[in-house]
Coordinates of C-alpha atoms in Angstrom, one line a residue:
M195 CA 9.3 -9.2 -8.5
K196 CA 9.5 -11.8 -11.2
F197 CA 10.6 -15.3 -10.1
T198 CA 9.8 -17.3 -13.2
D199 CA 11.5 -17.2 -16.7
G200 CA 8.6 -17.6 -19.1
S201 CA 5.9 -20.3 -18.6
W202 CA 7.8 -23.1 -17.1
M203 CA 11.2 -22.2 -16.1
M204 CA 12.5 -20.4 -12.9
R205 CA 14.9 -17.5 -13.0
K206 CA 18.5 -18.3 -12.1
G207 CA 19.1 -18.5 -8.4
V208 CA 15.4 -18.9 -7.6
Q209 CA 13.9 -21.9 -5.8
A210 CA 10.2 -22.0 -5.1
H211 CA 8.1 -24.4 -3.0
Y212 CA 4.3 -24.6 -3.5
P213 CA 1.6 -26.2 -1.3
A214 CA 0.7 -29.6 -2.4
H215 CA -2.4 -30.5 -0.3
V216 CA -4.0 -30.2 3.1
S217 CA -2.2 -32.3 5.8
E218 CA -4.1 -30.9 8.8
T219 CA -7.1 -28.6 9.5
E220 CA -8.1 -26.7 12.5
I221 CA -11.4 -24.9 12.7
S222 CA -12.5 -22.5 15.4
D223 CA -15.1 -19.8 15.8
R224 CA -12.6 -17.2 14.6
N225 CA -10.6 -18.9 11.8
L226 CA -9.8 -21.8 9.5
K227 CA -6.3 -23.0 9.6
V228 CA -4.8 -25.5 7.3
L229 CA -1.2 -27.0 7.2
L230 CA 0.1 -27.3 3.6
P231 CA 3.1 -29.4 3.0
C232 CA 5.0 -28.5 -0.1
H233 CA 5.2 -32.0 -1.3
A234 CA 3.0 -35.2 -1.1
I235 CA 2.9 -36.9 2.3
R236 CA 2.6 -40.5 1.6
T237 CA 4.7 -42.1 4.3
R238 CA 6.2 -41.0 7.5
G239 CA 9.4 -40.5 5.8
D240 CA 7.9 -37.8 3.6
T241 CA 7.4 -35.6 6.8
L242 CA 11.2 -35.3 7.3
S243 CA 12.0 -32.8 4.7
G244 CA 10.6 -30.0 2.7
P245 CA 8.8 -26.8 3.9
N246 CA 5.2 -26.4 5.0
L247 CA 3.0 -23.4 4.7
T248 CA 0.4 -22.7 7.4
T249 CA -2.4 -20.7 6.0
T250 CA -5.1 -19.2 8.1
F251 CA -8.4 -17.8 6.8
S252 CA -10.4 -15.5 8.8
S253 CA -12.8 -12.5 8.5
P254 CA -12.5 -9.1 10.2
M255 CA -15.9 -8.0 8.9
P256 CA -18.7 -9.2 6.5
D257 CA -17.6 -9.7 2.9
V258 CA -13.9 -9.6 3.8
I259 CA -11.7 -12.7 3.9
R260 CA -8.3 -12.5 5.4
V261 CA -5.5 -14.8 4.2
Q262 CA -2.4 -15.2 6.3
I263 CA 0.5 -17.4 4.8
V264 CA 3.4 -18.3 7.1
H265 CA 6.5 -20.3 6.3
F266 CA 8.5 -19.8 9.5
E267 CA 6.5 -18.7 12.4
G268 CA 9.6 -17.9 14.5
A269 CA 10.6 -15.0 12.0
Q270 CA 10.1 -11.5 13.7
D271 CA 7.2 -9.6 12.3
P272 CA 8.8 -6.1 11.7
A273 CA 7.3 -2.9 12.8
P274 CA 5.6 -0.7 11.9
C275 CA 2.2 -2.2 10.9
F276 CA -1.1 -1.0 9.6
E277 CA -3.7 -0.5 12.3
L278 CA -6.8 -2.5 11.3
E279 CA -10.4 -2.2 12.6
E280 CA -11.4 -5.8 13.1
Q281 CA -14.7 -6.9 14.6
S282 CA -14.9 -9.9 16.8
R283 CA -17.3 -12.2 15.2
K284 CA -18.0 -16.0 14.6
L285 CA -17.3 -17.5 11.3
A286 CA -19.2 -20.0 9.1
A287 CA -16.3 -22.4 8.5
A288 CA -16.7 -26.0 7.5
E289 CA -14.8 -29.1 6.4
T290 CA -16.0 -32.1 4.4
A291 CA -14.1 -35.1 3.2
D292 CA -12.7 -33.2 0.2
S293 CA -12.7 -29.6 0.8
V294 CA -12.7 -26.7 3.3
T295 CA -15.0 -23.6 3.1
L296 CA -15.5 -20.3 4.9
T297 CA -18.4 -17.8 4.4
T298 CA -18.6 -14.3 5.6
G299 CA -21.6 -12.2 4.4
K300 CA -21.8 -12.5 0.6
L301 CA -18.2 -13.6 0.2
S302 CA -17.0 -17.2 0.4
M303 CA -14.0 -19.3 -0.2
K304 CA -13.5 -23.0 -1.0
A305 CA -10.4 -25.1 -1.3
P306 CA -9.8 -28.7 -2.1
K307 CA -7.9 -30.9 0.5
E308 CA -6.2 -33.0 -2.2
A309 CA -3.7 -31.8 -4.7
P310 CA -3.3 -29.5 -6.4
W311 CA -3.9 -27.0 -3.7
S312 CA -5.8 -23.8 -4.8
V313 CA -8.5 -21.5 -3.3
Q314 CA -11.6 -20.2 -5.1
F315 CA -13.5 -17.0 -4.0
F316 CA -17.2 -16.5 -4.7
G317 CA -19.3 -13.3 -4.4
D318 CA -23.1 -13.8 -4.1
G319 CA -22.4 -17.5 -5.1
K320 CA -20.7 -16.5 -8.4
P321 CA -17.0 -17.1 -9.1
L322 CA -14.9 -13.9 -8.4
T323 CA -11.2 -14.9 -8.5
S324 CA -8.9 -17.6 -7.2
S325 CA -5.5 -18.3 -5.8
P326 CA -4.6 -21.1 -8.4
P327 CA -2.3 -24.1 -8.2
K328 CA 1.1 -22.6 -7.5
G329 CA -0.6 -19.4 -6.4
M330 CA 1.1 -19.4 -3.0
A331 CA 4.8 -20.0 -2.5
T332 CA 7.8 -19.7 -0.3
V333 CA 10.7 -18.6 -2.4
Q334 CA 14.4 -18.5 -1.9
V335 CA 16.4 -16.1 -4.0
D336 CA 20.2 -16.4 -4.0
G337 CA 21.9 -13.4 -2.3
E338 CA 18.5 -12.1 -1.2
G339 CA 16.9 -14.6 1.1
P340 CA 13.3 -15.6 1.5
Y341 CA 10.1 -14.2 -0.1
I342 CA 6.5 -15.2 0.0
H343 CA 4.2 -14.6 -2.9
G344 CA 0.5 -14.8 -3.5
Q345 CA -1.3 -14.8 -6.9
M346 CA -4.9 -14.0 -7.8
T347 CA -6.4 -14.9 -11.3
L348 CA -7.7 -12.4 -13.7
G349 CA -10.6 -13.1 -16.1
V350 CA -10.9 -12.1 -19.7
G351 CA -11.4 -8.3 -19.9
E352 CA -10.7 -7.9 -16.1
N353 CA -9.0 -4.6 -15.5
V354 CA -7.0 -3.6 -12.3
Y355 CA -6.9 -0.1 -10.8
G356 CA -5.4 1.5 -7.8
L357 CA -2.2 0.9 -5.8
G358 CA -2.2 4.5 -4.6
E359 CA -0.8 7.6 -6.5
R360 CA 0.7 6.5 -9.7
F361 CA 1.7 8.4 -12.8
T362 CA 1.5 5.5 -15.3
A363 CA -1.6 4.4 -17.2
F364 CA -4.9 4.3 -15.1
V365 CA -5.5 0.6 -16.0
K366 CA -2.6 -1.2 -14.3
N367 CA -2.7 -4.4 -16.4
G368 CA 0.8 -5.1 -17.9
Q369 CA 2.6 -3.0 -15.2
V370 CA 5.2 -3.8 -12.6
V371 CA 4.4 -1.8 -9.5
E372 CA 6.5 -1.5 -6.5
T373 CA 4.7 0.1 -3.5
W374 CA 7.7 2.0 -2.1
N375 CA 7.5 5.8 -1.6
E376 CA 10.3 7.7 -3.3
D377 CA 10.8 11.4 -4.2
P378 CA 10.7 10.9 -7.9
G379 CA 8.8 13.8 -9.5
T380 CA 5.5 13.2 -11.4
G381 CA 6.6 11.6 -14.6
T382 CA 8.0 8.0 -13.7
D383 CA 6.7 4.8 -12.5
Q384 CA 7.8 5.7 -9.0
A385 CA 5.4 7.5 -6.6
Y386 CA 5.1 9.5 -3.3
K387 CA 2.0 7.8 -2.0
S388 CA 2.0 4.1 -2.7
I389 CA -0.8 1.9 -1.3
P390 CA -0.8 -1.9 -1.6
F391 CA -4.5 -2.1 -2.5
Y392 CA -6.2 -2.7 -5.8
I393 CA -9.7 -3.2 -7.2
T394 CA -10.9 -4.7 -10.3
N395 CA -14.0 -4.4 -12.5
R396 CA -15.1 -8.0 -11.4
G397 CA -16.4 -6.6 -8.1
Y398 CA -13.6 -7.2 -5.6
G399 CA -10.4 -5.7 -4.2
V400 CA -7.2 -7.0 -2.7
F401 CA -5.4 -5.3 0.2
V402 CA -1.9 -6.6 1.0
N403 CA -1.3 -5.9 4.7
H404 CA 2.4 -5.1 4.4
P405 CA 3.8 -1.5 5.2
G406 CA 7.1 -2.2 3.5
R407 CA 7.9 -2.9 -0.1
V408 CA 5.4 -5.0 -1.9
S409 CA 6.1 -6.0 -5.5
F410 CA 3.0 -6.3 -7.8
E411 CA 3.2 -8.0 -11.1
V412 CA -0.1 -7.0 -12.6
A413 CA -0.7 -9.3 -15.6
S414 CA 3.1 -8.6 -16.3
E415 CA 4.7 -11.9 -15.2
K416 CA 1.7 -14.0 -16.2
V417 CA -0.9 -12.3 -18.2
S418 CA -3.8 -14.0 -16.4
L419 CA -2.6 -13.2 -12.9
V420 CA -1.8 -10.5 -10.3
Q421 CA 1.1 -11.5 -8.3
F422 CA 2.2 -9.8 -5.1
S423 CA 5.2 -10.7 -3.1
V424 CA 7.1 -9.6 0.0
P425 CA 10.5 -10.4 1.4
G426 CA 10.3 -12.6 4.4
E427 CA 8.5 -15.5 5.8
R428 CA 4.9 -14.3 6.0
L429 CA 2.3 -12.8 3.7
D430 CA -1.0 -11.3 4.9
Y431 CA -3.8 -10.1 2.5
F432 CA -7.5 -9.4 2.4
V433 CA -10.1 -10.1 -0.3
I434 CA -12.8 -7.6 -0.2
Y435 CA -16.1 -8.2 -2.0
G436 CA -18.2 -5.1 -3.2
P437 CA -19.6 -5.7 -5.7
T438 CA -19.6 -2.0 -6.7
P439 CA -16.4 0.0 -6.6
K440 CA -18.1 2.3 -3.9
E441 CA -18.9 -0.7 -1.7
I442 CA -15.4 -2.1 -2.1
L443 CA -13.9 1.2 -1.0
E444 CA -16.3 1.6 1.9
K445 CA -15.3 -1.8 3.3
Y446 CA -11.6 -1.1 2.6
T447 CA -11.7 2.1 4.5
A448 CA -13.8 0.7 7.3
L449 CA -10.9 -2.0 7.7
T450 CA -8.0 0.4 7.4
G451 CA -9.3 3.7 8.8
R452 CA -10.9 6.9 7.5
P453 CA -9.4 10.4 7.8
A454 CA -11.2 13.2 9.5
L455 CA -12.9 15.5 7.0
P456 CA -10.4 18.5 6.4
P457 CA -11.8 22.1 6.8
A458 CA -13.8 23.3 3.8
W459 CA -11.1 25.9 2.7
T460 CA -8.6 23.1 2.0
F461 CA -10.7 22.1 -1.0
G462 CA -10.3 25.6 -2.5
L463 CA -7.7 26.8 -5.0
W464 CA -4.1 26.8 -3.9
L465 CA -1.4 28.9 -5.3
S466 CA 2.4 28.2 -4.8
T467 CA 5.5 30.2 -5.2
S468 CA 7.2 27.0 -6.7
F469 CA 10.7 25.9 -5.6
T470 CA 12.6 27.6 -8.4
T471 CA 11.0 31.1 -8.3
S472 CA 13.0 33.8 -6.5
Y473 CA 10.3 35.6 -4.4
D474 CA 9.9 38.0 -1.6
E475 CA 6.7 39.7 -0.3
A476 CA 6.3 41.9 -3.3
T477 CA 6.5 38.9 -5.5
V478 CA 4.0 37.1 -3.6
T479 CA 1.6 40.1 -3.4
D480 CA 2.0 40.4 -7.3
F481 CA 1.0 36.7 -7.7
I482 CA -2.1 37.3 -5.6
K483 CA -3.0 40.5 -7.3
G484 CA -2.7 38.7 -10.6
M485 CA -5.4 36.2 -9.5
E486 CA -7.7 39.1 -8.4
D487 CA -7.3 40.8 -11.7
R488 CA -8.4 37.7 -13.5
D489 CA -11.3 37.2 -11.2
L490 CA -9.9 33.7 -10.0
P491 CA -10.8 32.8 -6.5
L492 CA -7.9 32.0 -4.3
H493 CA -8.2 30.3 -0.9
V494 CA -4.7 29.3 0.1
F495 CA -1.3 30.7 -0.6
H496 CA 1.7 28.2 -0.3
F497 CA 5.4 29.3 0.4
D498 CA 7.8 26.8 -1.0
C499 CA 10.8 25.9 1.2
F500 CA 12.8 29.1 0.4
W501 CA 10.8 31.0 3.1
M502 CA 13.6 29.6 5.1
R503 CA 17.4 30.2 4.4
Q504 CA 18.9 27.9 1.9
F505 CA 20.7 24.9 3.3
R506 CA 19.1 25.4 6.7
W507 CA 15.9 23.3 6.1
C508 CA 14.3 22.7 8.3
D509 CA 14.9 25.2 11.2
F510 CA 11.4 26.8 10.9
E511 CA 12.9 30.4 10.7
W512 CA 11.9 32.8 8.1
D513 CA 14.9 34.2 5.9
P514 CA 15.4 37.7 7.4
A515 CA 17.0 39.0 4.3
V516 CA 13.8 38.3 2.2
F517 CA 11.1 38.5 4.9
P518 CA 12.3 41.0 7.4
D519 CA 8.9 41.2 9.2
P520 CA 7.1 37.9 8.5
K521 CA 4.5 38.4 11.2
A522 CA 3.3 41.6 9.6
M523 CA 3.4 40.1 6.2
L524 CA 1.4 37.1 7.1
K525 CA -1.3 39.4 8.7
R526 CA -1.5 41.4 5.5
L527 CA -2.1 38.2 3.5
K528 CA -4.7 36.8 6.0
D529 CA -6.5 40.2 5.9
R530 CA -7.0 39.4 2.3
G531 CA -8.9 36.4 3.4
L532 CA -6.1 33.9 2.5
K533 CA -5.0 30.8 4.5
I534 CA -1.3 30.3 4.5
C535 CA 0.7 27.1 4.0
V536 CA 4.5 26.8 4.4
W537 CA 6.6 23.9 3.1
I538 CA 8.6 22.0 5.6
N539 CA 11.3 19.4 4.9
P540 CA 11.5 16.0 6.8
Y541 CA 15.1 16.5 7.9
V542 CA 17.4 18.8 9.7
G543 CA 20.3 20.1 7.5
Q544 CA 23.7 20.4 8.8
Q545 CA 23.6 24.1 8.5
S546 CA 20.6 24.5 10.7
G547 CA 21.1 25.7 14.2
M548 CA 19.3 22.6 15.6
F549 CA 21.6 20.3 13.9
G550 CA 24.4 20.7 16.7
E551 CA 21.8 20.4 19.3
G552 CA 20.7 17.1 18.0
V553 CA 24.2 15.8 17.7
K554 CA 25.0 16.9 21.2
I555 CA 21.8 15.2 22.7
G556 CA 22.4 12.1 20.7
Y557 CA 19.5 12.3 18.2

């Protein structure tokens, strides 16, 4: 979501507040917490107005720094949430007269205590990226409510990849990406499987820990920045140091979880009836024979949703007019060495026999 209008103006109806400097610090074995007023505190009177952002730095595992920005702690944190694998570990956090630092493995951060507030991240002691001045903000949008945004700098020649399944250009620079799952087809900027995680060719990745809508401006609002924003009063993200792409992904999946390895047959060739094809057992058998005639190995045959009766998705009942004996048909297909997959829909249509049952019970 774009909040600015060019380099120095805000869009109509947008008011942003940026951290000015560190007012208080709190260091424990587990985290580094800083209180950031969004204007200079010179006298007691300056404490009476204006928002504060509480920013907490921690580390769930080596080479990973978590950044949590909160404007209003009392705002309810909506479910659901991502389940994370966090290790209980002591941190190397420190404070000097002019800065605060935190180190975890080969990744570290450093932030000045005086204005302007910013955060630098280092990998193996070398600059990786930074949250620049005005790189954090609480934003009020007329008619929409509060947002929190974070920004990470991009270097010259730095490319951004990822954000889940996308059908746009592989390099995401210059794109606006909304991580919100839709049923869009495969030729638009919408996607079925969005993931709020990206990596760059500078050796790090960023995971925004927010299961709802995250708006990414990837060198699109400011060409030297990736901006990510979420509605509400808090933002939670992780900076993950590799430095190789493989190491970044290993640490990201260690944090967010890894799926079990599917059976070997799932990696074979699948053949589908497609949604628009009018098919019965003879049609399916002809499809399969066509693969055999061409010496093409086939592992899985997939029935699209018309294995059920139209308008009755999803009642899990084979269409008796087209498949009078599905049990025998499936046995014949399996005797050819095939696995079977059938399409299901994530809803119960009004014509389904289960619909009335659901209404009656109060589902």
